[in-house]
């Protein structure tokens, strides 16, 4: 017996494969059909072509002709315990960590608190159209369980891993080299490649890990070559100077991670605002990925990410909110701030390039494009229904100007979670906006 099919009719926009030119190499179908069976996409194309084939199968047609259908968005760097501390005033990175972040993260030693906040966090992702995150929890193993459990309950593709930090942080948030490795190993065995979950070895950043801890995590990474590695790199000048003092024997910040075997494909480095030429070249050579976090870099006064340099060295770049130093969960708005960061440097980041960095481009960088980031048959049915003209202002802005570029750009400057009507994960509606 064939499975029940659902046919979504709307304006379809996605990137089916890798491209250096997202402005041209994009699929847009004005009256499109996306067919979902069970958890996966089974067909995509013109409605007029697809509909007859599924009429006999009694497919349910869901009419979104006024709306856009896009892949679920990928946020490549954010912190779930910081959900409750967006928009804390007045600091740059190191004092912001000390005054706001560490006190908040201490609360997650309580498993019940971590479980409750994981659910709040995932609701924020879903209402903003984000269907996969590369997420930092806290140093507590139970915070990893909380997030994977919440994601697994809806078959959501999640990447996360216990934060490791054994020095230069408050005692209640410290682990040890041995505990970091033992906990991470146990969590890899429990969660990595179980369902749609992927584990990420997560040293917070070089200043909060001892040499012994980095050594242990590097050995663990070597034993699990398909596990992610995520950390922070060259965000802030004071941070970089501190790393130089802490690791005088190493040739710069990236070399600290590199020395311990932590720079490789599926290594995702947050920020990279102030890399040297040598570091750019090494990132490219190692196949590592950058998470560009524009709202966070502006909020903490860290600097302007040099996208042109990343392009020159051909280092894969993804977009990320970095909540809670980032100021929104919304990836369209995050692209809008990336556009402004580029404007200040007389660099272009077009709307379609921006969408690529939060869908297929990110999925390819993370080696997950068989499952997420696109609307190809065979991929998981993770997609969003977007209504860019959701209020009076946006309706006027987009009246008779609803090209894909105009629409995405208006979303990036004028929208918020009101533009996301529905978020589907693995073929199930996990968020649906209340009717106005
Ligand atoms: Zn971060």
CSV table of C-alpha atoms and ligand atoms in Angstrom, one decimal:
chain,number,residue,atom,x,y,z
A,1,UNK,CA,0.0,0.0,0.0
A,2,UNK,CA,1.4,3.4,-0.9
A,3,UNK,CA,2.0,5.9,1.8
A,4,UNK,CA,-0.2,9.0,2.1
A,5,UNK,CA,1.2,11.9,0.1
A,6,UNK,CA,1.0,15.5,0.9
A,7,UNK,CA,1.4,18.0,-1.9
A,8,UNK,CA,2.4,21.5,-1.0
A,9,UNK,CA,1.6,24.1,-3.6
A,10,UNK,CA,3.4,27.5,-3.5
A,11,UNK,CA,6.4,29.5,-4.7
A,12,UNK,CA,9.4,27.2,-4.3
A,13,UNK,CA,12.9,28.4,-3.8
A,14,UNK,CA,16.0,26.4,-3.1
A,15,UNK,CA,19.5,25.4,-4.2
A,16,UNK,CA,19.6,21.8,-5.3
A,17,UNK,CA,23.4,21.4,-5.3
A,18,UNK,CA,26.7,23.1,-4.5
A,19,UNK,CA,27.4,26.3,-6.3
A,20,UNK,CA,29.8,29.2,-6.3
A,21,UNK,CA,27.1,31.4,-7.9
A,22,UNK,CA,23.9,31.2,-5.9
A,23,UNK,CA,22.5,34.2,-7.8
A,24,UNK,CA,22.2,32.2,-11.0
A,25,UNK,CA,22.3,28.6,-9.8
A,26,UNK,CA,19.0,28.6,-7.9
A,27,UNK,CA,15.7,26.8,-8.5
A,28,UNK,CA,12.6,29.1,-8.4
A,29,UNK,CA,9.2,27.7,-9.3
A,30,UNK,CA,6.5,30.3,-9.3
A,31,UNK,CA,3.6,27.7,-9.1
A,32,UNK,CA,5.4,24.8,-7.6
A,33,UNK,CA,4.6,21.5,-5.9
A,34,UNK,CA,6.5,19.8,-3.2
A,35,UNK,CA,5.4,16.3,-2.4
A,36,UNK,CA,6.1,14.7,1.0
A,37,UNK,CA,5.6,11.1,2.0
A,38,UNK,CA,6.2,10.1,5.6
A,39,UNK,CA,9.4,11.9,6.6
A,40,UNK,CA,10.9,12.7,3.2
A,41,UNK,CA,10.5,14.8,0.1
A,42,UNK,CA,9.6,12.5,-2.8
A,43,UNK,CA,9.0,15.0,-5.7
A,44,UNK,CA,9.4,18.7,-6.6
A,45,UNK,CA,8.5,20.6,-9.7
A,46,UNK,CA,5.9,22.6,-11.6
A,47,UNK,CA,2.4,22.1,-10.0
A,48,UNK,CA,1.0,21.5,-13.5
A,49,UNK,CA,3.5,18.6,-14.0
A,50,UNK,CA,3.4,17.1,-10.6
A,51,UNK,CA,-0.2,17.3,-9.6
A,52,UNK,CA,-1.6,14.8,-12.2
A,53,UNK,CA,0.8,12.1,-11.1
A,54,UNK,CA,-0.4,12.3,-7.5
A,55,UNK,CA,-4.1,12.9,-8.2
A,56,UNK,CA,-4.6,9.1,-8.4
A,57,UNK,CA,-2.8,8.6,-5.2
A,58,UNK,CA,-5.3,10.9,-3.4
A,59,UNK,CA,-2.6,13.2,-2.3
A,60,UNK,CA,-3.8,15.9,0.0
A,61,UNK,CA,-3.1,19.3,-1.6
A,62,UNK,CA,-2.1,22.1,0.8
A,63,UNK,CA,-2.5,25.4,-1.0
A,64,UNK,CA,0.1,28.0,-0.2
A,65,UNK,CA,0.0,29.8,-3.6
A,66,UNK,CA,0.5,33.2,-1.9
A,67,UNK,CA,3.4,31.9,0.2
A,68,UNK,CA,7.0,30.7,-0.3
A,69,UNK,CA,8.3,27.2,0.4
A,70,UNK,CA,11.9,27.1,1.3
A,71,UNK,CA,14.2,24.6,3.0
A,72,UNK,CA,14.4,24.8,6.8
A,73,UNK,CA,17.1,27.2,7.9
A,74,UNK,CA,20.4,26.1,9.4
A,75,UNK,CA,21.9,28.2,12.3
A,76,UNK,CA,25.5,27.1,12.5
A,77,UNK,CA,26.5,28.6,15.9
A,78,UNK,CA,24.4,29.4,18.9
A,79,UNK,CA,24.1,28.8,22.7
A,80,UNK,CA,20.9,27.3,24.1
A,81,UNK,CA,21.5,28.3,27.8
A,82,UNK,CA,21.8,31.9,26.6
A,83,UNK,CA,18.2,32.0,25.4
A,84,UNK,CA,17.2,33.9,28.6
A,85,UNK,CA,20.1,36.5,28.3
A,86,UNK,CA,19.8,38.1,24.9
A,87,UNK,CA,20.3,41.8,25.0
A,88,UNK,CA,22.4,42.2,28.1
A,89,UNK,CA,23.9,45.7,28.2
A,90,UNK,CA,27.3,47.2,27.9
A,91,UNK,CA,30.1,44.6,27.6
A,92,UNK,CA,32.6,43.2,25.2
A,93,UNK,CA,33.4,39.5,25.0
A,94,UNK,CA,35.5,38.7,28.1
A,95,UNK,CA,33.5,40.8,30.6
A,96,UNK,CA,30.2,39.8,29.0
A,97,UNK,CA,31.1,36.1,29.6
A,98,UNK,CA,32.1,36.9,33.2
A,99,UNK,CA,29.1,39.1,34.1
A,100,UNK,CA,26.3,37.5,32.3
A,101,UNK,CA,27.1,34.2,30.6
A,102,UNK,CA,28.8,32.2,33.4
A,103,UNK,CA,26.2,33.0,36.0
A,104,UNK,CA,23.4,32.0,33.6
A,105,UNK,CA,25.0,28.7,32.6
A,106,UNK,CA,25.4,27.7,36.2
A,107,UNK,CA,21.6,27.2,36.4
A,108,UNK,CA,21.9,24.3,34.0
A,109,UNK,CA,23.4,22.0,36.5
A,110,UNK,CA,19.7,21.3,37.4
A,111,UNK,CA,18.5,18.7,34.9
A,112,UNK,CA,14.9,19.9,35.2
A,113,UNK,CA,15.9,23.5,34.4
A,114,UNK,CA,17.9,22.3,31.4
A,115,UNK,CA,15.0,20.3,30.1
A,116,UNK,CA,12.6,23.2,30.5
A,117,UNK,CA,14.9,25.6,28.8
A,118,UNK,CA,15.7,23.2,25.9
A,119,UNK,CA,12.0,23.2,25.1
A,120,UNK,CA,11.8,27.0,25.2
A,121,UNK,CA,14.9,27.2,23.0
A,122,UNK,CA,13.6,24.8,20.3
A,123,UNK,CA,10.3,26.7,20.2
A,124,UNK,CA,12.3,29.9,19.4
A,125,UNK,CA,14.1,28.1,16.6
A,126,UNK,CA,10.9,26.7,15.1
A,127,UNK,CA,8.9,30.0,15.1
A,128,UNK,CA,11.8,31.6,13.3
A,129,UNK,CA,12.1,28.8,10.7
A,130,UNK,CA,15.3,27.2,11.9
A,131,UNK,CA,15.2,23.4,11.6
A,132,UNK,CA,18.8,22.6,12.4
A,133,UNK,CA,21.3,24.2,14.9
A,134,UNK,CA,24.9,23.7,15.8
A,135,UNK,CA,24.4,24.4,19.4
A,136,UNK,CA,26.5,24.9,22.5
A,137,UNK,CA,24.8,23.7,25.7
A,138,UNK,CA,26.8,24.0,29.0
A,139,UNK,CA,29.5,22.1,30.7
A,140,UNK,CA,26.9,19.8,32.3
A,141,UNK,CA,26.3,16.5,30.5
A,142,UNK,CA,22.7,16.7,31.4
A,143,UNK,CA,22.3,19.8,29.3
A,144,UNK,CA,23.3,17.7,26.2
A,145,UNK,CA,20.8,15.1,27.1
A,146,UNK,CA,18.1,17.8,27.5
A,147,UNK,CA,18.7,19.2,24.1
A,148,UNK,CA,19.0,15.9,22.2
A,149,UNK,CA,15.9,14.6,23.9
A,150,UNK,CA,13.9,17.6,23.0
A,151,UNK,CA,15.1,17.5,19.4
A,152,UNK,CA,14.6,13.7,19.1
A,153,UNK,CA,11.0,14.0,20.2
A,154,UNK,CA,10.3,15.7,16.9
A,155,UNK,CA,12.9,14.0,14.8
A,156,UNK,CA,14.8,17.2,14.4
A,157,UNK,CA,18.4,17.2,13.1
A,158,UNK,CA,20.5,18.6,15.9
A,159,UNK,CA,24.3,19.0,16.4
A,160,UNK,CA,25.5,19.6,19.9
A,161,UNK,CA,28.0,18.4,22.5
A,162,UNK,CA,29.1,19.1,26.0
A,163,UNK,CA,31.0,22.3,26.5
A,164,UNK,CA,34.5,21.6,27.9
A,165,UNK,CA,36.2,24.1,30.1
A,166,UNK,CA,38.7,23.3,32.9
A,167,UNK,CA,40.5,26.6,33.5
A,168,UNK,CA,39.9,30.4,33.6
A,169,UNK,CA,36.2,29.9,34.5
A,170,UNK,CA,34.2,29.8,37.7
A,171,UNK,CA,34.7,26.6,39.7
A,172,UNK,CA,31.1,25.4,39.4
A,173,UNK,CA,31.4,25.5,35.6
A,174,UNK,CA,34.8,23.7,35.5
A,175,UNK,CA,35.3,20.1,34.4
A,176,UNK,CA,38.7,18.4,34.3
A,177,UNK,CA,40.7,17.0,31.3
A,178,UNK,CA,39.6,13.5,32.2
A,179,UNK,CA,36.0,14.3,32.9
A,180,UNK,CA,35.7,16.3,29.6
A,181,UNK,CA,36.9,13.3,27.6
A,182,UNK,CA,34.9,10.7,29.6
A,183,UNK,CA,31.7,12.7,29.4
A,184,UNK,CA,32.2,13.5,25.7
A,185,UNK,CA,32.9,9.9,24.9
A,186,UNK,CA,29.9,8.6,26.8
A,187,UNK,CA,27.7,11.2,25.0
A,188,UNK,CA,29.1,10.3,21.6
A,189,UNK,CA,28.2,6.7,22.2
A,190,UNK,CA,24.8,7.7,23.4
A,191,UNK,CA,23.8,10.2,20.8
A,192,UNK,CA,26.1,10.4,17.7
A,193,UNK,CA,24.3,9.2,14.6
A,194,UNK,CA,21.4,8.1,16.7
A,195,UNK,CA,18.3,9.2,14.7
A,196,UNK,CA,19.2,12.5,13.2
A,197,UNK,CA,21.5,13.6,16.0
A,198,UNK,CA,25.2,14.4,15.5
A,199,UNK,CA,27.7,15.0,18.3
A,200,UNK,CA,30.1,17.9,18.4
A,201,UNK,CA,33.2,17.9,20.5
A,202,UNK,CA,33.0,21.4,22.1
A,203,UNK,CA,35.9,23.1,23.8
A,204,UNK,CA,34.4,26.5,24.6
A,205,UNK,CA,37.5,28.4,23.4
A,206,UNK,CA,41.2,28.1,23.9
A,207,UNK,CA,41.4,30.3,27.0
A,208,UNK,CA,39.1,28.0,29.0
A,209,UNK,CA,40.8,24.7,28.2
A,210,UNK,CA,44.2,23.5,29.5
A,211,UNK,CA,46.7,21.9,27.2
A,212,UNK,CA,45.8,18.5,28.8
A,213,UNK,CA,42.2,19.0,28.0
A,214,UNK,CA,42.8,20.0,24.4
A,215,UNK,CA,45.2,17.0,24.1
A,216,UNK,CA,42.5,14.6,25.3
A,217,UNK,CA,39.8,16.1,23.1
A,218,UNK,CA,42.1,15.9,20.1
A,219,UNK,CA,42.7,12.2,20.7
A,220,UNK,CA,38.9,11.7,21.0
A,221,UNK,CA,38.4,13.6,17.7
A,222,UNK,CA,40.9,11.3,16.0
A,223,UNK,CA,39.0,8.3,17.2
A,224,UNK,CA,35.7,9.7,15.8
A,225,UNK,CA,36.5,11.3,12.4
A,226,UNK,CA,32.9,12.0,11.5
A,227,UNK,CA,32.1,13.8,14.8
A,228,UNK,CA,31.8,17.6,14.6
A,229,UNK,CA,34.2,19.9,16.4
A,230,UNK,CA,32.9,23.4,17.3
A,231,UNK,CA,34.6,26.2,19.1
A,232,UNK,CA,35.3,30.0,19.0
A,233,UNK,CA,38.2,31.6,17.1
A,234,UNK,CA,39.6,35.1,16.8
A,235,UNK,CA,36.5,37.0,17.9
A,236,UNK,CA,38.0,39.9,19.8
A,237,UNK,CA,41.4,41.5,20.1
A,238,UNK,CA,41.7,41.1,23.8
A,239,UNK,CA,40.8,37.5,23.5
A,240,UNK,CA,43.5,37.0,20.9
A,241,UNK,CA,46.2,38.7,23.0
A,242,UNK,CA,45.1,36.5,26.0
A,243,UNK,CA,45.5,33.3,23.9
A,244,UNK,CA,49.0,34.5,22.9
A,245,UNK,CA,49.9,34.9,26.6
A,246,UNK,CA,48.4,31.5,27.6
A,247,UNK,CA,50.0,29.6,24.7
A,248,UNK,CA,53.3,31.4,23.9
A,249,UNK,CA,54.7,28.2,22.3
A,250,UNK,CA,52.0,28.2,19.6
A,251,UNK,CA,52.1,30.1,16.4
A,252,UNK,CA,48.8,32.1,16.9
A,253,UNK,CA,45.3,31.2,18.0
A,254,UNK,CA,44.3,28.8,15.2
A,255,UNK,CA,47.6,26.9,15.8
A,256,UNK,CA,46.5,26.1,19.4
A,257,UNK,CA,43.6,24.1,18.0
A,258,UNK,CA,45.6,22.8,15.1
A,259,UNK,CA,48.4,21.5,17.3
A,260,UNK,CA,45.9,19.3,19.2
A,261,UNK,CA,44.2,17.9,16.0
A,262,UNK,CA,41.0,20.0,16.2
A,263,UNK,CA,41.1,21.7,12.8
A,264,UNK,CA,39.5,19.5,10.1
A,265,UNK,CA,36.3,19.0,8.0
A,266,UNK,CA,33.3,19.3,10.2
A,267,UNK,CA,35.3,21.6,12.4
A,268,UNK,CA,33.1,24.7,12.8
A,269,UNK,CA,34.8,27.9,14.1
A,270,UNK,CA,32.7,30.7,15.3
A,271,UNK,CA,33.6,34.3,14.3
A,272,UNK,CA,37.1,34.3,12.7
A,273,UNK,CA,37.0,38.1,12.6
A,274,UNK,CA,40.7,38.7,12.9
A,275,UNK,CA,42.6,35.8,11.3
A,276,UNK,CA,46.1,36.3,9.8
A,277,UNK,CA,46.8,35.4,6.2
A,278,UNK,CA,48.5,32.2,7.4
A,279,UNK,CA,45.5,31.3,9.4
A,280,UNK,CA,43.2,31.9,6.5
A,281,UNK,CA,45.3,29.6,4.3
A,282,UNK,CA,45.4,26.9,7.0
A,283,UNK,CA,41.6,27.0,7.4
A,284,UNK,CA,41.2,26.4,3.7
A,285,UNK,CA,43.8,23.7,3.6
A,286,UNK,CA,42.2,21.9,6.6
A,287,UNK,CA,38.7,22.0,5.1
A,288,UNK,CA,37.3,23.7,8.2
A,289,UNK,CA,34.2,25.9,8.2
A,290,UNK,CA,33.5,29.4,9.6
A,291,UNK,CA,30.3,30.5,11.3
A,292,UNK,CA,29.8,34.2,10.6
A,293,UNK,CA,27.8,35.7,13.4
A,294,UNK,CA,27.0,39.3,12.4
A,295,UNK,CA,24.6,40.4,15.1
A,296,UNK,CA,26.9,39.1,17.8
A,297,UNK,CA,30.0,40.7,16.3
A,298,UNK,CA,28.2,44.1,16.2
A,299,UNK,CA,26.6,43.7,19.6
A,300,UNK,CA,29.9,42.8,21.4
A,301,UNK,CA,31.9,45.3,19.3
A,302,UNK,CA,34.1,42.5,18.1
A,303,UNK,CA,34.7,43.7,14.5
A,304,UNK,CA,33.6,43.2,10.9
A,305,UNK,CA,33.9,39.7,9.5
A,306,UNK,CA,35.9,40.0,6.2
A,307,UNK,CA,33.8,38.0,3.8
A,308,UNK,CA,36.0,39.0,0.9
A,309,UNK,CA,39.0,37.4,2.5
A,310,UNK,CA,37.1,34.2,3.1
A,311,UNK,CA,36.1,34.2,-0.5
A,312,UNK,CA,39.6,34.8,-1.6
A,313,UNK,CA,40.9,31.8,0.4
A,314,UNK,CA,37.8,29.7,-0.5
A,315,UNK,CA,37.0,28.9,3.2
A,316,UNK,CA,33.4,27.7,3.6
A,317,UNK,CA,31.3,30.3,5.4
A,318,UNK,CA,27.9,29.7,7.1
A,319,UNK,CA,25.6,32.1,8.8
A,320,UNK,CA,24.8,32.0,12.5
A,321,UNK,CA,23.0,33.9,15.2
A,322,UNK,CA,25.3,33.3,18.1
A,323,UNK,CA,22.4,33.7,20.5
A,324,UNK,CA,22.7,35.1,23.2
A,325,UNK,CA,25.5,37.5,22.1
A,326,UNK,CA,23.5,37.5,18.9
A,327,UNK,CA,20.4,39.7,19.1
A,328,UNK,CA,17.9,37.5,17.2
A,329,UNK,CA,17.0,33.9,16.5
A,330,UNK,CA,15.8,35.0,13.1
A,331,UNK,CA,18.2,33.9,10.3
A,332,UNK,CA,16.7,36.2,7.7
A,333,UNK,CA,17.4,39.2,10.0
A,334,UNK,CA,20.9,37.7,10.6
A,335,UNK,CA,21.5,37.8,6.8
A,336,UNK,CA,20.3,41.4,6.9
A,337,UNK,CA,23.0,42.3,9.5
A,338,UNK,CA,25.6,40.3,7.5
A,339,UNK,CA,24.7,42.5,4.5
A,340,UNK,CA,25.3,45.6,6.6
A,341,UNK,CA,28.7,44.3,7.9
A,342,UNK,CA,29.6,43.8,4.2
A,343,UNK,CA,28.4,47.2,3.3
A,344,UNK,CA,30.7,48.8,5.8
A,345,UNK,CA,33.6,47.0,4.0
A,346,UNK,CA,32.2,47.8,0.4
A,347,UNK,CA,31.6,44.0,-0.1
A,348,UNK,CA,28.5,42.5,-1.6
A,349,UNK,CA,26.4,39.8,0.0
A,350,UNK,CA,23.3,39.3,-2.2
A,351,UNK,CA,20.0,38.0,-0.9
A,352,UNK,CA,20.4,34.7,-2.7
A,353,UNK,CA,24.0,34.3,-1.5
A,354,UNK,CA,22.7,34.9,2.0
A,355,UNK,CA,20.0,32.3,1.7
A,356,UNK,CA,22.6,29.8,0.4
A,357,UNK,CA,24.7,30.3,3.5
A,358,UNK,CA,21.8,29.3,5.7
A,359,UNK,CA,20.5,26.4,3.6
A,360,UNK,CA,22.4,24.3,1.1
A,361,UNK,CA,25.8,26.0,1.6
A,362,UNK,CA,25.7,25.3,5.3
A,363,UNK,CA,24.4,21.7,4.7
A,364,UNK,CA,27.3,21.1,2.3
A,365,UNK,CA,29.9,22.5,4.7
A,366,UNK,CA,28.5,20.3,7.5
A,367,UNK,CA,28.4,17.2,5.2
A,368,UNK,CA,24.6,16.9,5.7
A,369,UNK,CA,23.3,17.9,2.3
A,370,UNK,CA,21.9,14.4,1.7
A,371,UNK,CA,19.3,15.2,4.4
A,372,UNK,CA,19.0,19.0,5.0
A,373,UNK,CA,19.5,22.4,3.4
A,374,UNK,CA,17.5,21.7,0.1
A,375,UNK,CA,14.2,20.4,-1.2
A,376,UNK,CA,15.7,17.5,-3.2
A,377,UNK,CA,13.8,14.2,-3.4
A,378,UNK,CA,15.3,12.0,-0.7
A,379,UNK,CA,16.0,14.8,1.7
A,380,UNK,CA,14.2,15.0,5.0
A,381,UNK,CA,11.0,17.1,4.7
A,382,UNK,CA,12.4,20.0,6.7
A,383,UNK,CA,10.9,23.1,5.2
A,384,UNK,CA,9.2,26.4,6.0
A,385,UNK,CA,6.2,28.2,4.7
A,386,UNK,CA,7.0,31.9,4.5
A,387,UNK,CA,4.6,34.9,4.1
A,388,UNK,CA,6.9,37.8,3.4
A,389,UNK,CA,4.0,40.3,3.1
A,390,UNK,CA,2.6,39.7,6.6
A,391,UNK,CA,1.6,43.2,7.6
A,392,UNK,CA,0.7,46.5,6.2
A,393,UNK,CA,4.3,47.8,5.7
A,394,UNK,CA,5.6,44.6,4.1
A,395,UNK,CA,2.5,44.3,1.9
A,396,UNK,CA,3.2,47.8,0.5
A,397,UNK,CA,6.9,47.1,0.1
A,398,UNK,CA,6.3,43.9,-1.9
A,399,UNK,CA,3.3,45.0,-3.9
A,400,UNK,CA,4.1,44.1,-7.5
A,401,UNK,CA,7.8,43.7,-6.5
A,402,UNK,CA,7.8,40.1,-5.4
A,403,UNK,CA,10.9,38.7,-7.2
A,404,UNK,CA,12.9,36.3,-5.2
A,405,UNK,CA,15.6,38.9,-4.6
A,406,UNK,CA,13.2,41.6,-3.5
A,407,UNK,CA,11.3,39.2,-1.3
A,408,UNK,CA,14.4,37.8,0.5
A,409,UNK,CA,15.8,41.3,1.0
A,410,UNK,CA,12.6,42.6,2.4
A,411,UNK,CA,12.5,39.6,4.8
A,412,UNK,CA,16.1,40.4,5.9
A,413,UNK,CA,15.3,44.0,6.8
A,414,UNK,CA,11.6,44.2,7.7
A,415,UNK,CA,10.5,40.8,8.9
A,416,UNK,CA,10.5,38.9,12.1
A,417,UNK,CA,8.9,35.6,13.2
A,418,UNK,CA,5.5,36.8,11.9
A,419,UNK,CA,6.7,36.0,8.4
A,420,UNK,CA,7.1,32.3,9.3
A,421,UNK,CA,3.7,30.7,8.9
A,422,UNK,CA,4.7,27.0,9.4
A,423,UNK,CA,7.8,25.0,10.1
A,424,UNK,CA,7.8,21.4,9.1
A,425,UNK,CA,10.3,18.9,10.4
A,426,UNK,CA,10.6,15.4,8.9
A,427,UNK,CA,7.2,15.7,7.4
A,428,UNK,CA,5.4,16.9,10.5
A,429,UNK,CA,4.2,20.5,11.2
A,430,UNK,CA,6.1,21.5,14.4
A,431,UNK,CA,5.1,25.1,14.3
A,432,UNK,CA,2.0,26.7,12.8
A,433,UNK,CA,1.3,30.4,13.3
A,434,UNK,CA,-2.1,31.2,14.8
A,435,UNK,CA,-4.5,32.6,12.3
A,436,UNK,CA,-4.7,36.4,12.5
B,1,LIG,ZN1,29.4,31.7,20.6
